[in-house]
Short mmCIF file of C-alpha atoms and ligand atoms in Angstrom, two decimals:
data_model
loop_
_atom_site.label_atom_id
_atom_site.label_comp_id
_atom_site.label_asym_id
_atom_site.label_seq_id
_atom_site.Cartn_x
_atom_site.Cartn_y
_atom_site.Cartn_z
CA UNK Z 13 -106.27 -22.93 49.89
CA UNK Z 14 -104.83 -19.82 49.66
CA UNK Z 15 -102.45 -18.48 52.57
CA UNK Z 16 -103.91 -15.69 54.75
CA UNK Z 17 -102.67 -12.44 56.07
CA UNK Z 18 -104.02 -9.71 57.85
CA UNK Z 19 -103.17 -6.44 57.82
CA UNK Z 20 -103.86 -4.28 61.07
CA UNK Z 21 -103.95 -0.67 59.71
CA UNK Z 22 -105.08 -0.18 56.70
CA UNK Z 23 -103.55 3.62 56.73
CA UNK Z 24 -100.73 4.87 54.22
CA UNK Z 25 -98.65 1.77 54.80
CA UNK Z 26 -101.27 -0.65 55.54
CA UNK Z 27 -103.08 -0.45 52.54
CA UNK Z 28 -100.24 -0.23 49.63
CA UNK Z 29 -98.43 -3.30 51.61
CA UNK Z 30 -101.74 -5.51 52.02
CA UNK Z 31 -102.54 -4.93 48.52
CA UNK Z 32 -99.14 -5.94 47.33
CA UNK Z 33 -100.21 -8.99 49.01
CA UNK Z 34 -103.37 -9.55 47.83
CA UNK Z 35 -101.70 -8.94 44.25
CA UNK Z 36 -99.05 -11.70 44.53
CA UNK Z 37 -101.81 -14.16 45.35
CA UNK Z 38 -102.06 -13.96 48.99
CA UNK Z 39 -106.28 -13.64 50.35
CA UNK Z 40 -105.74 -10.20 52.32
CA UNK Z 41 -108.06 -9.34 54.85
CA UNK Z 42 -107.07 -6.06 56.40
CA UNK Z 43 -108.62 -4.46 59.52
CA UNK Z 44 -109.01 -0.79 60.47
CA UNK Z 45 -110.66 1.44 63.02
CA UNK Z 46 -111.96 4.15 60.31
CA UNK Z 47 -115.26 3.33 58.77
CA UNK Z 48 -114.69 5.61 56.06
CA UNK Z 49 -111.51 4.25 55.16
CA UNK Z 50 -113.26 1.33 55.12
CA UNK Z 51 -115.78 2.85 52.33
CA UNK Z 52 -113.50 4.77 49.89
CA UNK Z 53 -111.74 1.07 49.64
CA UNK Z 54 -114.53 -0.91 48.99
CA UNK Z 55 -116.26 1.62 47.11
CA UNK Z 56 -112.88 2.51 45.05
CA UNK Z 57 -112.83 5.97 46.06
CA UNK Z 58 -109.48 6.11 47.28
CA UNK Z 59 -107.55 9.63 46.52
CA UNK Z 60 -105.17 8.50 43.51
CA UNK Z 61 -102.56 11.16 44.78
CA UNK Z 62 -100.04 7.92 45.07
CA UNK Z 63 -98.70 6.59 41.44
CA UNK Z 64 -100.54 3.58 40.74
CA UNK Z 65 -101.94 2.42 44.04
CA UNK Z 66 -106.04 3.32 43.31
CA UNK Z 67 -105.84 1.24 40.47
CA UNK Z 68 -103.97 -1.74 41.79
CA UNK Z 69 -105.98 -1.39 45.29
CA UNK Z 70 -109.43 -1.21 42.97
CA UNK Z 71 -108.32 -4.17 41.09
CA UNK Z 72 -107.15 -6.17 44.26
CA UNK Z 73 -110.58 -5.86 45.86
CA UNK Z 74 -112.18 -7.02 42.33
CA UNK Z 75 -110.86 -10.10 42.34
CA UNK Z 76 -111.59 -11.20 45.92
CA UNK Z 77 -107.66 -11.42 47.36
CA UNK Z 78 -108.45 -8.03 49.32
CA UNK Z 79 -111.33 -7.42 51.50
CA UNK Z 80 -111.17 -4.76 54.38
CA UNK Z 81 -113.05 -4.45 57.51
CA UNK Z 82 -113.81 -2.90 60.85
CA UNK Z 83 -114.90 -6.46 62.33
CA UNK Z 84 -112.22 -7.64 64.42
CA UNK Z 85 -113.59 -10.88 64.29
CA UNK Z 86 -113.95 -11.22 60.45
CA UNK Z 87 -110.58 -9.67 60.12
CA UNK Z 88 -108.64 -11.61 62.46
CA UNK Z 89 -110.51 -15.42 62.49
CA UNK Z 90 -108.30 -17.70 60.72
CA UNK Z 91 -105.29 -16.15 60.31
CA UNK Z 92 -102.09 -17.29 60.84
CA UNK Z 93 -99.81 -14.00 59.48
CA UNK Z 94 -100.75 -11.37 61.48
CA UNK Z 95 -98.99 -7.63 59.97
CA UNK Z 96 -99.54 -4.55 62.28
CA UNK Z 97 -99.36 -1.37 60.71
CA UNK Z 98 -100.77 1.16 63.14
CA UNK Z 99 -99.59 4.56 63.76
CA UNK Z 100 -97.14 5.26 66.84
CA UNK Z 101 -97.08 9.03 67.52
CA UNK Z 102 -95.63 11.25 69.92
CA UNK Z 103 -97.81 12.94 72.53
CA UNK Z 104 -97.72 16.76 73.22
CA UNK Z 105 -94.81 16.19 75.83
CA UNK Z 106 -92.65 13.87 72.69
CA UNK Z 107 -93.13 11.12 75.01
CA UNK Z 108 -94.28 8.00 72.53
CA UNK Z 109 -98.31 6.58 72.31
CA UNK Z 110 -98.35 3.06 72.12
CA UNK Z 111 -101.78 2.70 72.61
CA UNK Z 112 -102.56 1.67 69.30
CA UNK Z 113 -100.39 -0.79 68.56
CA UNK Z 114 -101.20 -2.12 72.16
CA UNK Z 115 -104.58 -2.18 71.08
CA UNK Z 116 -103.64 -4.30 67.99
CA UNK Z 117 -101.44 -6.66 69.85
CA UNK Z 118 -104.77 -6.57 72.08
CA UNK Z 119 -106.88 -7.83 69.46
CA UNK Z 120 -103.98 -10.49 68.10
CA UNK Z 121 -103.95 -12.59 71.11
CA UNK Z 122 -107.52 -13.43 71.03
CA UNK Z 123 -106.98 -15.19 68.18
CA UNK Z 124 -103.55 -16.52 68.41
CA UNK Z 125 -102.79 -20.34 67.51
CA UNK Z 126 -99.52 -22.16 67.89
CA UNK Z 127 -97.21 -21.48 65.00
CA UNK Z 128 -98.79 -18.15 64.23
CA UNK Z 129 -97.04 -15.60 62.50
CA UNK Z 130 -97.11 -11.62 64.05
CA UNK Z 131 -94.80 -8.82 62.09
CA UNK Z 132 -94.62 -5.52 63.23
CA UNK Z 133 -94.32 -2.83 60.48
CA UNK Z 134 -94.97 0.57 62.63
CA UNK Z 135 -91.73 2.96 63.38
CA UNK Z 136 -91.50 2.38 67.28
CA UNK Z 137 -88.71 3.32 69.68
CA UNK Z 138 -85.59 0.79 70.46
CA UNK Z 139 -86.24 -1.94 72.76
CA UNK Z 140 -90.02 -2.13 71.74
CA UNK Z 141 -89.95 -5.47 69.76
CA UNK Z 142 -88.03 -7.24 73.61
CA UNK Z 143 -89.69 -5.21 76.13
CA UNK Z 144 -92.97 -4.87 75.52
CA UNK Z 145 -94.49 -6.92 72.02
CA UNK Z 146 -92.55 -9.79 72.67
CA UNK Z 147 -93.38 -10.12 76.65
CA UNK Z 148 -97.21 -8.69 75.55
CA UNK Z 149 -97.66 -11.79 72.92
CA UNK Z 150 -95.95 -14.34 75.37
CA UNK Z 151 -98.89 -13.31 77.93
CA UNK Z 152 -100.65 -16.04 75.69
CA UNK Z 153 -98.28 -18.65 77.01
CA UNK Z 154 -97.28 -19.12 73.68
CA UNK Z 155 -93.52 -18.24 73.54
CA UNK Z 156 -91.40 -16.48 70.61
CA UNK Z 157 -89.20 -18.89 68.82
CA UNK Z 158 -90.36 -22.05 70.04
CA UNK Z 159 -94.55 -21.90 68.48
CA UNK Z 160 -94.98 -18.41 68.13
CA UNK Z 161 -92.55 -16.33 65.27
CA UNK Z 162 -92.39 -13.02 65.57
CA UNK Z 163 -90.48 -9.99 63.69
CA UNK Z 164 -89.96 -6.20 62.93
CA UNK Z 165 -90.19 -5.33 59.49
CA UNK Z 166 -89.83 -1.29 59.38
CA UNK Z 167 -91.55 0.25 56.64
CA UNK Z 168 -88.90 2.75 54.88
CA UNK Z 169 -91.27 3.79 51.69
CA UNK Z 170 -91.45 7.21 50.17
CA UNK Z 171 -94.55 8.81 50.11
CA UNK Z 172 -95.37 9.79 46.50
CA UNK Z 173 -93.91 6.50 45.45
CA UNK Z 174 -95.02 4.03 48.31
CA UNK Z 175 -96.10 1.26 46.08
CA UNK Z 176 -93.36 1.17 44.14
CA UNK Z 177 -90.69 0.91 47.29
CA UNK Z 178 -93.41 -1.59 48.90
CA UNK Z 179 -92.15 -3.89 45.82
CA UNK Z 180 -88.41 -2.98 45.64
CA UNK Z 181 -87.11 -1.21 48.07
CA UNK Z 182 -84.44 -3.18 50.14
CA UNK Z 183 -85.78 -4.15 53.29
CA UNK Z 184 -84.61 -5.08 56.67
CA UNK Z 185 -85.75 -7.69 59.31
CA UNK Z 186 -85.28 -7.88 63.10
CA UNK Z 187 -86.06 -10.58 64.78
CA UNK Z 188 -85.03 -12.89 68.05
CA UNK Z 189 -84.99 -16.38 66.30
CA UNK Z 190 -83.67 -17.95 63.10
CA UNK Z 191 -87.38 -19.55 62.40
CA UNK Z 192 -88.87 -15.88 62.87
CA UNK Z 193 -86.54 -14.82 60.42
CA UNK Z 194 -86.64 -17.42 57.47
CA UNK Z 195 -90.63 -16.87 57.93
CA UNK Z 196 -89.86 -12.80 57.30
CA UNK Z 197 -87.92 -13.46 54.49
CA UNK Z 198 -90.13 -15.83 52.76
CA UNK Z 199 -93.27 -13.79 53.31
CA UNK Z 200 -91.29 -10.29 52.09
CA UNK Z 201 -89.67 -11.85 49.02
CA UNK Z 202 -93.17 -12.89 47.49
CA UNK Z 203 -94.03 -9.33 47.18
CA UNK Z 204 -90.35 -7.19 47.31
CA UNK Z 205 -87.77 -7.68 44.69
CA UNK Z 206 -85.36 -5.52 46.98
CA UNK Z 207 -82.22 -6.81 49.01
CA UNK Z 208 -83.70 -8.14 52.26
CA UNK Z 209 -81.53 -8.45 55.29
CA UNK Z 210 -81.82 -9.94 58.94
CA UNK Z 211 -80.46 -8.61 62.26
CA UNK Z 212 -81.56 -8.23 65.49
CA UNK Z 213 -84.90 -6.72 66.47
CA UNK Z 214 -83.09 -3.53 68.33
CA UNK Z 215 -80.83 -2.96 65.33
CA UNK Z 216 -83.76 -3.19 63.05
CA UNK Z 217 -85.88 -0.43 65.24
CA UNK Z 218 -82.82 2.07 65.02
CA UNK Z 219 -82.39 1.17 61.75
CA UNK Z 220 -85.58 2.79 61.37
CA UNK Z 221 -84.69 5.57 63.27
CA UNK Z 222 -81.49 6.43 62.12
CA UNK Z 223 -82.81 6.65 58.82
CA UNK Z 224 -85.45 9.77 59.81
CA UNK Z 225 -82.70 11.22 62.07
CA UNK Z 226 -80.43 11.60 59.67
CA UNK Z 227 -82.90 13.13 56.86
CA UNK Z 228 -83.95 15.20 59.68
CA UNK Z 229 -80.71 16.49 60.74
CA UNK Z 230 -79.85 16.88 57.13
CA UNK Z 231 -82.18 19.10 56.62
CA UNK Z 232 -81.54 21.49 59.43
CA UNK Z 233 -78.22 21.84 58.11
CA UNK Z 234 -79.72 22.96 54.66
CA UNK Z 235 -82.16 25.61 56.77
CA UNK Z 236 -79.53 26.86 59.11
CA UNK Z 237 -77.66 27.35 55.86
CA UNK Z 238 -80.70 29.15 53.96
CA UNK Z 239 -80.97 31.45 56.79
CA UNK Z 240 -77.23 32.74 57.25
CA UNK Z 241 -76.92 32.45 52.98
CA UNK Z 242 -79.69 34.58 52.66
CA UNK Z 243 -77.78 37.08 54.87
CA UNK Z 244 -75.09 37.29 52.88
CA UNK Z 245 -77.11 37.87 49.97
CA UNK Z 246 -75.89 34.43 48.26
CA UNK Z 247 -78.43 31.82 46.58
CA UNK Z 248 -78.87 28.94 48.71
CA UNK Z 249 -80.48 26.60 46.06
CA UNK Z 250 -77.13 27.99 43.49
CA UNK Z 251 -74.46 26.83 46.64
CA UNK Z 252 -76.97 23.28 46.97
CA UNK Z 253 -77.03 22.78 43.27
CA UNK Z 254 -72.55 23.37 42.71
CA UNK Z 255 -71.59 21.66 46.27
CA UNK Z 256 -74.03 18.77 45.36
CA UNK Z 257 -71.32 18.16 41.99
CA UNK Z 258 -69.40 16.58 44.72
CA UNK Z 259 -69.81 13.47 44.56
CA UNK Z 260 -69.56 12.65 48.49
CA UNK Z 261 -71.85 15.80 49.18
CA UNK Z 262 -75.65 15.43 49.65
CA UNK Z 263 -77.11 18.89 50.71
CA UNK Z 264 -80.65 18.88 51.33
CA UNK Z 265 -83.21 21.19 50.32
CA UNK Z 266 -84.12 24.36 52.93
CA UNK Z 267 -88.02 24.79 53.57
CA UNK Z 268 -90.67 26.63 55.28
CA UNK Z 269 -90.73 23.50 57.99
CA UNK Z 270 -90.82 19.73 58.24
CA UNK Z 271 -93.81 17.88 58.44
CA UNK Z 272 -95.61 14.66 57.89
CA UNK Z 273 -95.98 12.15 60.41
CA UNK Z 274 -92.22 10.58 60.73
CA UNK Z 275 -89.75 12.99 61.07
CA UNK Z 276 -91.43 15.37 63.43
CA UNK Z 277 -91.86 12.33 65.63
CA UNK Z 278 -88.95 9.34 65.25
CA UNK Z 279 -86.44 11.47 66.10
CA UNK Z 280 -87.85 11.97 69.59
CA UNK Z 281 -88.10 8.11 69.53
CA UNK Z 282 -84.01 8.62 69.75
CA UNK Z 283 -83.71 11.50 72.18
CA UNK Z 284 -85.65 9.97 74.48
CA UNK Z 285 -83.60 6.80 75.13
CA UNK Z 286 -81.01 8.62 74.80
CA UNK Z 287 -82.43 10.46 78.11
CA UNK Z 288 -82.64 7.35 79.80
CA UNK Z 289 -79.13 6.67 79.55
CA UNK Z 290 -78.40 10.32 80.86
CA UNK Z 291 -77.11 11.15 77.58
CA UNK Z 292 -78.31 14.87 75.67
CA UNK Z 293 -78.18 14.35 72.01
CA UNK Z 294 -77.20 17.61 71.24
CA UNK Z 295 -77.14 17.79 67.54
CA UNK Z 296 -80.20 16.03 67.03
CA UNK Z 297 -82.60 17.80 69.62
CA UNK Z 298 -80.99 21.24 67.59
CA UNK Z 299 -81.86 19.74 64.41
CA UNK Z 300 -85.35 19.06 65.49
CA UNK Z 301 -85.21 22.80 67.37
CA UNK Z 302 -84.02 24.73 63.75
CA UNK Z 303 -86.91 22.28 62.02
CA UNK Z 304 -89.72 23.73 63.68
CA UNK Z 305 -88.34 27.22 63.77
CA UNK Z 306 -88.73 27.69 60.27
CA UNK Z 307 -92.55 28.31 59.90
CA UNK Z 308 -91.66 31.44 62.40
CA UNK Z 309 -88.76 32.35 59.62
CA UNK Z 310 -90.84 31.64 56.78
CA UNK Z 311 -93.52 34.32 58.79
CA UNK Z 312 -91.11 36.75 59.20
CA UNK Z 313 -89.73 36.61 55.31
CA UNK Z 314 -93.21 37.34 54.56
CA UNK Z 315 -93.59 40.14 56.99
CA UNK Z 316 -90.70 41.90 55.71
CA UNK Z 317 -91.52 41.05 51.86
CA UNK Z 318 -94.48 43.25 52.64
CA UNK Z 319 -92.64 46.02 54.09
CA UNK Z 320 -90.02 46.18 51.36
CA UNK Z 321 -92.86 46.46 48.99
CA UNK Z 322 -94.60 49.29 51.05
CA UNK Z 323 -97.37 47.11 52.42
CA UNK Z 324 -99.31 47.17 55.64
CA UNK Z 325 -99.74 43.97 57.11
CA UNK Z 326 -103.42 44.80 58.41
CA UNK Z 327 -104.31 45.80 54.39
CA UNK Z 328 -102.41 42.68 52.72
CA UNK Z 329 -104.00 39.97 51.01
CA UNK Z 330 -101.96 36.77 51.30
CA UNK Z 331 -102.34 33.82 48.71
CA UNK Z 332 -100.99 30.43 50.57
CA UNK Z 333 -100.10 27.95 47.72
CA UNK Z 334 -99.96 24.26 49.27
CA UNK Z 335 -100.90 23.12 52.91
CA UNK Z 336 -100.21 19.83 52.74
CA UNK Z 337 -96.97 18.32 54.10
CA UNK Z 338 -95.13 18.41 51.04
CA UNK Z 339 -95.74 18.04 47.30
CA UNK Z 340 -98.11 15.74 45.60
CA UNK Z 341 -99.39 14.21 48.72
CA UNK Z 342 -102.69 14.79 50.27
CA UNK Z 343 -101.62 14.07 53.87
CA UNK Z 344 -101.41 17.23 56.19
CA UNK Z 345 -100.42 15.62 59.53
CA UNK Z 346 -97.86 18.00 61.23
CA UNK Z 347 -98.03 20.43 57.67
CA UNK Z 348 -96.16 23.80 58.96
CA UNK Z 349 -98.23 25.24 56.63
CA UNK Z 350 -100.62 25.12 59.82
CA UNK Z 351 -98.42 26.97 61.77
CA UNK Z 352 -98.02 29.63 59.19
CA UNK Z 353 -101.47 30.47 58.15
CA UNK Z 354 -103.11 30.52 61.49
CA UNK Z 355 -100.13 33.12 62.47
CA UNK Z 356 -101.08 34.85 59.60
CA UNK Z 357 -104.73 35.25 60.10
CA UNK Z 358 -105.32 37.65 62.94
CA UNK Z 359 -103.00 39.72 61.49
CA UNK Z 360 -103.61 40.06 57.64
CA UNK Z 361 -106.53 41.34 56.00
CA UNK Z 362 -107.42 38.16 54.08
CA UNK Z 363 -105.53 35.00 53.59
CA UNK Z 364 -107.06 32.80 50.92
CA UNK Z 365 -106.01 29.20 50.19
CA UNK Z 366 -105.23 27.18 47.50
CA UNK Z 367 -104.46 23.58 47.13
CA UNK Z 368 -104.43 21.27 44.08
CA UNK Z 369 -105.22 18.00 46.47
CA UNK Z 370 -106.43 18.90 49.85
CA UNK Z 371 -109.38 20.85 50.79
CA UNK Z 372 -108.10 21.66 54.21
CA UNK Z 373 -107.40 25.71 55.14
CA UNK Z 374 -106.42 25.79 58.21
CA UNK Z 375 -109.13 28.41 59.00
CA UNK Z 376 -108.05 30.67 56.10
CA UNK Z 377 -110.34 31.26 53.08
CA UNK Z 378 -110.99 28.24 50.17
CA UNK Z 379 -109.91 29.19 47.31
CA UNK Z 380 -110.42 26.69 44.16
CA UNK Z 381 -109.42 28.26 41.12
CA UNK Z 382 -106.11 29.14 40.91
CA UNK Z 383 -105.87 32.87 38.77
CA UNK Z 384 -109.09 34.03 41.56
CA UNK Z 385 -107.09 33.21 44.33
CA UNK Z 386 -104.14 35.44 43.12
CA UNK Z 387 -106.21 38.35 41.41
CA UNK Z 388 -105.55 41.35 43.44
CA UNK Z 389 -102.99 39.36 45.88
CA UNK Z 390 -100.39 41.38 47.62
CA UNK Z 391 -98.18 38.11 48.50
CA UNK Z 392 -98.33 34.77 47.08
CA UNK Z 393 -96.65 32.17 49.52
CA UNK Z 394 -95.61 28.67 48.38
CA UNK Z 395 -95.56 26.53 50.59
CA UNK Z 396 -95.15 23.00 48.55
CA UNK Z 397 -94.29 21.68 45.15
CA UNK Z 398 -97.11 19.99 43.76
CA UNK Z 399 -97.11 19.04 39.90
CA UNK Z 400 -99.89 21.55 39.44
CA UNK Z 401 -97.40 24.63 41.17
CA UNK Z 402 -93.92 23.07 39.22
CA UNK Z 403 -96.18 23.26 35.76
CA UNK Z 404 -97.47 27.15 36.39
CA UNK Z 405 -96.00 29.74 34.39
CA UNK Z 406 -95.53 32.53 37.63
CA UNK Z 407 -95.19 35.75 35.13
CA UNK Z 408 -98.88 35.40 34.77
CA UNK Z 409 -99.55 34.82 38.51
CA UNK Z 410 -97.57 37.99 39.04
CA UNK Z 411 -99.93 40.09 36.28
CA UNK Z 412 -103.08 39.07 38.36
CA UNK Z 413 -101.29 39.93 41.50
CA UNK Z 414 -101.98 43.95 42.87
CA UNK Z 415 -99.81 46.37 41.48
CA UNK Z 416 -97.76 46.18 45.00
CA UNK Z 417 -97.08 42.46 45.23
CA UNK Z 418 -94.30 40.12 46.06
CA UNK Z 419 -93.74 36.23 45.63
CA UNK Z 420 -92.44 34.09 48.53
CA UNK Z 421 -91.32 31.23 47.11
CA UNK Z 422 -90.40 28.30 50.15
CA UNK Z 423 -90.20 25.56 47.77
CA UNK Z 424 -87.94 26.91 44.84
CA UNK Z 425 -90.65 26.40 42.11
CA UNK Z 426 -90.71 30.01 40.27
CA UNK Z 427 -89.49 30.35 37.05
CA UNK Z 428 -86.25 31.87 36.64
CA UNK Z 429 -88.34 34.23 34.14
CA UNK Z 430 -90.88 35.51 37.11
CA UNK Z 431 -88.26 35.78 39.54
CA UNK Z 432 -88.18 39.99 39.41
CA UNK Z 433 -87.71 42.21 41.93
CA UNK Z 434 -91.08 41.17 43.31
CA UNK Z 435 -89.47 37.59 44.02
CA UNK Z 436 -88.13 36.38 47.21
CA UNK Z 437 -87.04 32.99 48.36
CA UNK Z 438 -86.33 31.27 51.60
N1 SAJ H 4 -88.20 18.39 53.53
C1 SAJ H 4 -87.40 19.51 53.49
N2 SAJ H 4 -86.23 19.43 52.79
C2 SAJ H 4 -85.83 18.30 52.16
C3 SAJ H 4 -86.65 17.16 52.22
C4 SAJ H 4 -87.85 17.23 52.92
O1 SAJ H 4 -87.71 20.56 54.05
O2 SAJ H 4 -84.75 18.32 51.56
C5 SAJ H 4 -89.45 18.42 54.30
C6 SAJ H 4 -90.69 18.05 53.47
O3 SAJ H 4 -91.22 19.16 52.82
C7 SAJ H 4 -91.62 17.52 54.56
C8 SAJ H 4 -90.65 16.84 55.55
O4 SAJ H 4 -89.38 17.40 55.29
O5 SAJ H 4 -92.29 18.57 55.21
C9 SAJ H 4 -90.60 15.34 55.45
O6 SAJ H 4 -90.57 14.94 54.10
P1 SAJ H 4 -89.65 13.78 53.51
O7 SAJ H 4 -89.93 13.70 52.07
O8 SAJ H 4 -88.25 13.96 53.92
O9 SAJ H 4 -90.10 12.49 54.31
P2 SAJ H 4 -91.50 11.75 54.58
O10 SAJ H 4 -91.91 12.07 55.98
O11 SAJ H 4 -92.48 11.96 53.50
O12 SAJ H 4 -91.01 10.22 54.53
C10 SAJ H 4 -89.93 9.81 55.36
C11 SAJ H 4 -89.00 9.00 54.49
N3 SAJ H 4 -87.73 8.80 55.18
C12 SAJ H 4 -86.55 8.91 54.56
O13 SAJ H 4 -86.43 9.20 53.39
C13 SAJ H 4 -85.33 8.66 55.39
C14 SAJ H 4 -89.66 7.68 54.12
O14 SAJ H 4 -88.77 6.86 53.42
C15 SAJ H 4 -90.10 6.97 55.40
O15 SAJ H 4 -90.73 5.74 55.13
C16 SAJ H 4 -91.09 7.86 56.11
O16 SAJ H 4 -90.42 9.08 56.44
C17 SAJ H 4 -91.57 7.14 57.35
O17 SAJ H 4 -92.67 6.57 57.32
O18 SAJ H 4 -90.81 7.05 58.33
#
């Protein structure tokens, strides 16, 4: 017989991580709320916006090792690896929802036997793993260590490349109990070729953590940067590209905002245990403040692009290129590009949208082909890289664009040939 997992979540981690399962021989039953996540698996409609994962996830299901679900009952009746992959987000006061995973742990312990299996793959904030999945699970009477094994596996893949880092990416495991931890291993190493190493379950979570803080922070720096550079009339992306020759320098890239559904959030995660011990994390809360200033920046760059050029806002046309997070994904969760457009609409004649994988707007108008959405534009705004923006040659955007027309260019994908007078980056 073959072993059995399954996977609670089958969202952007879920899905890539039960199916590297299900491809290394594992039977893979995985479990989700969304019925129509549900369909575009079984039906092999998934978006193939990730490298390789539609294929491997149609193939998976083909040969029986991956079946997904909404009944809790087919999902979770007996299995003895149990992999939660829910979402953990922040509510509107940055305080952290646990409800879902509590509703997964929920669901576990009806079906828990002795010498069960339960890893935790969601981001969640320090002390999670002891205080509240470990004493949740041991409501069972079945106790961590002794016959129940338990661990916290943080996910740490790149979207854009998610399967690939499922496979390889070194990996790290937190856990109270040797046993816990040679059962981690040995389930992670059939699928990932990475490093894999052990700790503790709170060194594992602000592992985690640290890891999105210190992108996060990392980027502030580059946007605080952008914004005093640009100033001075200096080329941010020229000072990124000759510090980054040093070899212990790492300067990230400035943007119109940071979104998708982990940086926005873990941070918080930090700050607010950080609160508990009476302790202000100054750099990080700024970090997090300079973050989500920049769709306001980005708003006003525009605003004054149109002045320079002698346009009034009420009579502009705006083109947005790219609403979703960032390039060549299809997720908008937390997309500033939100921000932007719905500041723009009530006070710009038209803003139409374009976007090679979503069909979101954000309320402004669909746009599909690419030259009709910039014929007669007065400002084209980009707003993410996708392939489809990196590969277009922007002198012929600008010829389509009205005579008075200027490019705002957030994601430093012009060509150096289009970048005129009528050019402006962030
Ligand atoms: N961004 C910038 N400048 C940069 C890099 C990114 O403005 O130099 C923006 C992006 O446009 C986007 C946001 O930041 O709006 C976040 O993008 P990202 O590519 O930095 O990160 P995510 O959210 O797609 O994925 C991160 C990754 N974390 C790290 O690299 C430390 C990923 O490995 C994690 O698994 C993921 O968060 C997660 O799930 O936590």
């Amino acid at each position: 017989m073959k072993d059995k997992i399954s996977v609670i979540g089958v969202g952007y981690i879920g899905l890539p991580l039960a199916t590297a399962f299900a491809s290394s021989g594992f039977e893979v039953i995985g479990l989700d709320v969304n019925q129509e996540t549900i369909d575009r698996i079984n039906s092999g409609t998934i978006d193939d916006s990730e490298p390789g994962l539609s294929k491997m996830v149609n193939k998976a299901v083909e040969s029986g090792n991956l079946k997904v679900t909404i009944d809790t009952d087919e999902a979770l009746r007996n299995t003895h690896i149990f992999i939660v992959c829910v979402q953990t987000p922040i509510n509107d006061d940055y305080e952290s929802n646990l409800d879902y995973l509590k509703n997964a742990l929920m669901l576990i312990t009806k079906y828990l036997d002795k010498g069960d299996f339960i890893v935790i793959e969601s981001t969640i904030p320090p002390g999670t793993m002891e205080f509240f999945v470990k004493p949740f699970l041991e409501e069972t009477s079945l106790k961590v260590g002794s016959n129940l094994f338990l661990a916290y596996c943080c996910e740490n893949v790149f979207p854009t490349n998610i399967l690939e880092e499922t496979m390889n990416n070194d990996k790290i495991i937190g856990s109270f109990d040797a046993k816990s931890s040679k059962l981690a291993v040995e389930l992670y190493s059939r699928i990932n070729k990475g490093t894999i190493r052990t700790t503790d379950t709170k060194t594992a979570e602000l592992v985690k953590i640290s890891e999105n803080v210190f992108r996060d922070v990392n980027i502030a720096l580059a946007n605080e940067m952008a914004i005093i550079f640009k100033k001075m009339g200096v080329d941010i992306r020229q000072i990124i590209k000759l510090s980054n020759y040093n070899k212990r320098v790492n300067i990230h890239n400035p943007g119109c905002g940071v979104g998708g559904s982990c940086l926005p959030k873990d941070p918080y995660f930090l700050i607010n245990a950080a609160n508990k011990y009476g302790i202000e994390l100054k750099l990080i809360e700024t970090a997090r403040k300079v973050n989500n200033s920049m769709p306001d920046y980005t708003l006003n760059i525009i605003k004054q692009s149109l002045d320079d050029v002698g346009i009034q806002k009420s009579d502009a046309i705006i083109t947005i290129f790219g609403v979703t997070y960032k390039g060549d994904v299809v997720d908008i969760r937390n997309s500033p590009a939100k921000e932007i457009i719905e500041k723009l609409l009530p006070i710009m004649k038209e803003v139409r949208v374009h976007d090679f994988l979503s069909t979101e707007t954000f309320g402004g108008k669909k746009s599909n082909n690419l030259n009709d959405s910039v014929t007669g534009s007065n400002c084209v705004v980009i707003l993410n890289n996708h392939a489809g923006y990196r590969k277009i040659d922007f002198r012929k955007i600008v010829s389509n664009m009205a005579k008075k027309s200027v490019i705002v260019d957030t994601a430093d994908i012009v060509n150096i040939e289009a970048r005129k007078e009528n050019y402006v980056s962030i």
